[in-house]
Short mmCIF file of C-alpha atoms in Angstrom, two decimals:
data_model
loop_
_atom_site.label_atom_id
_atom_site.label_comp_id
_atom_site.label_asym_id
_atom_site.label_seq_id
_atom_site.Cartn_x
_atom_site.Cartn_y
_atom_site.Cartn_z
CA UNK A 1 98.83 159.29 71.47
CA UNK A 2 99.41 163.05 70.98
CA UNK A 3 98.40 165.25 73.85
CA UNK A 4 96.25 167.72 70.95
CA UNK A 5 94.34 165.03 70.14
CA UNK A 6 93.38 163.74 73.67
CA UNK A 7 90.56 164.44 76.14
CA UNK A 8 90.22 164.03 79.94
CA UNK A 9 87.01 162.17 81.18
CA UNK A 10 86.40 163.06 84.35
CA UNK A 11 83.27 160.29 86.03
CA UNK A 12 80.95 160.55 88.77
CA UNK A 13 83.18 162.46 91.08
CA UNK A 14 80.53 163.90 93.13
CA UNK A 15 79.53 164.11 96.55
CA UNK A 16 76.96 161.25 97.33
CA UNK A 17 79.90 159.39 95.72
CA UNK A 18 82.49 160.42 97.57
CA UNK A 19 81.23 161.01 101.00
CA UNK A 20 81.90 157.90 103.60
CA UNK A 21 77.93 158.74 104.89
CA UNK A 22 76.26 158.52 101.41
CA UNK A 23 74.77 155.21 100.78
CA UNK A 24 76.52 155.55 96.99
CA UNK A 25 79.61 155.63 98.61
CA UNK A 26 82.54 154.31 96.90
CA UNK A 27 85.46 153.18 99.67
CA UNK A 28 88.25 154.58 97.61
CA UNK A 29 87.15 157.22 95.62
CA UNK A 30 87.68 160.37 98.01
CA UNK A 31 91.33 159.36 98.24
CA UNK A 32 91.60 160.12 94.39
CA UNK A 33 90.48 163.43 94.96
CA UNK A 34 93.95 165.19 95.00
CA UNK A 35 95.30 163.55 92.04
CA UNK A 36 92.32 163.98 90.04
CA UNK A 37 92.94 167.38 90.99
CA UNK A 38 96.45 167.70 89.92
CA UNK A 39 95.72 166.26 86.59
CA UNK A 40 92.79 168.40 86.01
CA UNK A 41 95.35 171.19 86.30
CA UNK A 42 97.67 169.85 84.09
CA UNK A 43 94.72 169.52 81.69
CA UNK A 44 94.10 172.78 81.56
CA UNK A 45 97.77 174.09 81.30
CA UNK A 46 98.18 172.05 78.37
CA UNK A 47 95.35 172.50 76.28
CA UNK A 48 93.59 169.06 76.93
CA UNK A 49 89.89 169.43 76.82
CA UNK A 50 88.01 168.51 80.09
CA UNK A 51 85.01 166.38 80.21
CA UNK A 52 82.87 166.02 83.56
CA UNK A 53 80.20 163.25 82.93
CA UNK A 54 77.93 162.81 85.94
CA UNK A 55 75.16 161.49 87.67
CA UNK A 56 71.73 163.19 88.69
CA UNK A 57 68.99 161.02 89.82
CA UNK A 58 65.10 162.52 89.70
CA UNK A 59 63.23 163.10 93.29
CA UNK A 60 60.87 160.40 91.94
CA UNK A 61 63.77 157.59 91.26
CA UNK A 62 62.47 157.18 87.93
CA UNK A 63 65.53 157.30 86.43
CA UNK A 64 67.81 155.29 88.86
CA UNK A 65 68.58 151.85 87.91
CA UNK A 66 67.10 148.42 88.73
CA UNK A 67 70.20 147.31 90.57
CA UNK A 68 70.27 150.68 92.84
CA UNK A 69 66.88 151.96 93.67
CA UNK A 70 66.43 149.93 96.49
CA UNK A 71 69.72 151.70 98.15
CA UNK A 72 69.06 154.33 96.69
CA UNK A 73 65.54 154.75 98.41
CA UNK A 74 66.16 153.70 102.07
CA UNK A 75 69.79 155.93 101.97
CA UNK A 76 67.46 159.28 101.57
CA UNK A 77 67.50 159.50 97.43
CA UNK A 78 71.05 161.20 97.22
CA UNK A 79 72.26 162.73 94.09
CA UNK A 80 69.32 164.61 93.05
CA UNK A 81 69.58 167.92 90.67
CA UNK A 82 70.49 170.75 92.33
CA UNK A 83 71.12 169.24 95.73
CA UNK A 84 73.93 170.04 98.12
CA UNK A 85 75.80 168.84 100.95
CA UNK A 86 77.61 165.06 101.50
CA UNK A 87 74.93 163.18 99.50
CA UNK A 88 74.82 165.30 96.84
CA UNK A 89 75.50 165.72 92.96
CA UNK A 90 78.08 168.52 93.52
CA UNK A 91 81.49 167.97 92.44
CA UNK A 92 84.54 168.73 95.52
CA UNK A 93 85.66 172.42 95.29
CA UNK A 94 89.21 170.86 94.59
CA UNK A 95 88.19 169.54 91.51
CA UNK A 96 85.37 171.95 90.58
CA UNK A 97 84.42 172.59 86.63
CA UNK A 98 86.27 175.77 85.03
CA UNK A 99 85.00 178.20 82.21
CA UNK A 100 85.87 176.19 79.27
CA UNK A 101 85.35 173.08 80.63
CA UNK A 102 82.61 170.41 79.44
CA UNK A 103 79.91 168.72 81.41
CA UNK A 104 77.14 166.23 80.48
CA UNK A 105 75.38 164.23 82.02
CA UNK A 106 74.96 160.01 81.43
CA UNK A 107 71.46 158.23 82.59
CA UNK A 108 73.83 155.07 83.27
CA UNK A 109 76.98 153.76 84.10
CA UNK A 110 79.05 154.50 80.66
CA UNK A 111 80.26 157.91 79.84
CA UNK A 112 79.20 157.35 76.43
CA UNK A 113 75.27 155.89 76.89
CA UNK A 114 72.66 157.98 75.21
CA UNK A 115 75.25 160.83 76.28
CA UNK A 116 76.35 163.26 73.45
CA UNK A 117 80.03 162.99 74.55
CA UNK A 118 81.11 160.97 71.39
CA UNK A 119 80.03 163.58 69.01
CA UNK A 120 81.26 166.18 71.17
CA UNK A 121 84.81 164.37 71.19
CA UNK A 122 84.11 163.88 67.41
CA UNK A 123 83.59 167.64 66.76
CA UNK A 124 87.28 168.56 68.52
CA UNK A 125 89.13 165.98 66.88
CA UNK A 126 89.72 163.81 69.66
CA UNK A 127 90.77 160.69 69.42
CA UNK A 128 92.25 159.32 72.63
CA UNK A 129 90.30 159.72 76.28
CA UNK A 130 92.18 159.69 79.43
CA UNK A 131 89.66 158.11 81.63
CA UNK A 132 89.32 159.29 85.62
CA UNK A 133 87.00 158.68 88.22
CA UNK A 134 84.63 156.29 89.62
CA UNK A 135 84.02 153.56 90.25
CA UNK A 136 86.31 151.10 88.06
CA UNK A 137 84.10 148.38 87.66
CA UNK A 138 81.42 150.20 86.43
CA UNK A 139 81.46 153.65 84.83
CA UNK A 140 85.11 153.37 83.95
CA UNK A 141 85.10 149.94 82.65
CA UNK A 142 82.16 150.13 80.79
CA UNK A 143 83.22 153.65 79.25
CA UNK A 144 86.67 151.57 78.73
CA UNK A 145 84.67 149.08 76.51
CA UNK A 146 82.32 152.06 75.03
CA UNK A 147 85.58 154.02 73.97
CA UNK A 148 87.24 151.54 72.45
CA UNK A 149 84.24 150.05 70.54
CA UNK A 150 83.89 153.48 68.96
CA UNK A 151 87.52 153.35 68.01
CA UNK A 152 89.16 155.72 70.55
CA UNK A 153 92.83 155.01 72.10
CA UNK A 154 91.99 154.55 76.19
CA UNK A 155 94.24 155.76 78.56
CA UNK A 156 93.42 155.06 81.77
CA UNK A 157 94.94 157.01 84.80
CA UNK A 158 94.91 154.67 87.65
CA UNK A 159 95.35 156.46 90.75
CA UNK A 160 92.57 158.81 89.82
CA UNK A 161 90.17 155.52 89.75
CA UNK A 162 88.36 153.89 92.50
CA UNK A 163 87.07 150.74 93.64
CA UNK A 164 85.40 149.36 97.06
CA UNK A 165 88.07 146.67 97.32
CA UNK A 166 91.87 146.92 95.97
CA UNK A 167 91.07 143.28 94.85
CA UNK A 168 88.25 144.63 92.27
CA UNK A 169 90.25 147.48 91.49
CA UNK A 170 93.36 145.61 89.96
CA UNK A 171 91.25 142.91 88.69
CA UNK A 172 89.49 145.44 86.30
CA UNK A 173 92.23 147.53 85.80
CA UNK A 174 93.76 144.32 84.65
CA UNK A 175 90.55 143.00 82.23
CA UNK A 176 90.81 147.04 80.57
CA UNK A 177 94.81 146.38 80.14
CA UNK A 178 94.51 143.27 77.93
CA UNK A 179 91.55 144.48 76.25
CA UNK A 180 93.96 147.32 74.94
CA UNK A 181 93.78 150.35 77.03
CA UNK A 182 96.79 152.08 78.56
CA UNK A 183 97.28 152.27 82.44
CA UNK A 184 99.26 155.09 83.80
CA UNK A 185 99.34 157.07 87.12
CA UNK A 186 98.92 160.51 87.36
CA UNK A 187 102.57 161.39 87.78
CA UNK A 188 103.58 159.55 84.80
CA UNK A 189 101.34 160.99 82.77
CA UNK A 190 102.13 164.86 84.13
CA UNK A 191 105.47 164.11 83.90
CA UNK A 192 106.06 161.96 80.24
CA UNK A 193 102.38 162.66 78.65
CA UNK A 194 100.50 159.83 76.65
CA UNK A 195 102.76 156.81 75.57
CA UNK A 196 103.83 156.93 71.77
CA UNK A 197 101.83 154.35 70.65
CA UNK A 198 98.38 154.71 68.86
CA UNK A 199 96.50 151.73 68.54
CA UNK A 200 93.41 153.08 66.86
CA UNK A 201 95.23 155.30 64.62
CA UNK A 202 98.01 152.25 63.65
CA UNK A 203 94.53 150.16 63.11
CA UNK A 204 93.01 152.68 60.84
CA UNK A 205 96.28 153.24 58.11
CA UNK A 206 96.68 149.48 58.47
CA UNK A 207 92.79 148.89 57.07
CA UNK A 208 93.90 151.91 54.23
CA UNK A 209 96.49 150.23 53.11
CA UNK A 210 94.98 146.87 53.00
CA UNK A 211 92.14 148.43 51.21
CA UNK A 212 94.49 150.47 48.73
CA UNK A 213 96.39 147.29 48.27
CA UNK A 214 93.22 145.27 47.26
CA UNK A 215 92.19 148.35 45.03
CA UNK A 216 95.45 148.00 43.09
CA UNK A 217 95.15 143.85 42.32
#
């Protein structure tokens, strides 16, 4: 996985996520603040392009899910465009969006559902994503699956994850492990970069050569 070729996700680390009064609240997720924050540096010193993917949810909840409108309504309708404060859609000053930096933002859980982030990725070249954010199960996972479907190496940085339980954290970080993504902490990464290895690109000569190979007989 070479550094040039890679691209930092950064999911859902907003406010009405974060904050231990929002109803969206994830348990874990403001303790990854500080190393999302040191990565997002590191990022940025190195040339990695930064990708914030969020969540805004309209005043009228037509575009929540199913699954979390009912929350959703009777917690006050947190996240909503342009609002501010604990339940809100604003990202943590520590971790705030630079010039240069990318942001989009997904109607669901994946960072890559009716989102234009794969042709954006596409366009630069990239083709690993170091995944951040929250919360595992859902957004990261299925971004996980979404990533590596469309033939991207997946790095996943696991400190800079979150669950509600440690229990559902590991088990998913586990289930994204054996389906082929790479699990790192932050300080590994900032301090040895992506592993060597490069499954999708290994994949892709090994289909070449096969085809070349059946060419030739």
């Amino acid at each position: 996985m070479e550094a040039t070729k890679a691209a930092l996700i950064v999911i859902d680390m907003q406010k009405g996520f974060l904050d231990e009064s929002s109803p969206l609240c994830i348990r874990d997720a403001r303790a990854t603040v500080p190393a999302c924050a040191r990565v997002l540096a590191h990022a940025r010193k190195t040339g990695i392009p930064v990708f914030y993917v969020s969540r805004a949810y309209r005043p009228d909840g037509s575009d929540v899910e199913n699954t979390r409108l009912a929350p959703w309504l009777s917690g006050g309708k947190p996240m909503t465009p342009g609002s501010t404060g604990p339940h809100s859609a604003e990202i943590p000053a520590e971790m705030a969006p630079q010039p240069g930096d990318y942001q989009l933002y997904k109607p669901r859980f994946s960072a890559f559902f009716q989102t234009e982030l794969d042709l954006m990725l596409r366009r630069l070249r990239i083709d690993t994503v170091l995944l951040t954010g929250t919360t595992t199960p859902n957004c990261i996972r299925t971004s996980c699956y979404d990533a590596i479907s469309l033939d991207y190496n997946v790095a996943i940085l696991t400190d800079c994850c979150s669950s509600n339980t440690e229990e559902i954290q590991q088990s998913n970080l586990r289930d994204m492990k054996n389906i082929g993504a790479c699990l790192l902490t932050s300080d590994e990464f900032i301090r040895q970069g992506l592993p060597g290895a490069d499954p999708a690109g290994q994949a892709a000569e090994e289909v070449r050569m096969l085809r070349s190979g059946a060419r030739k007989d």
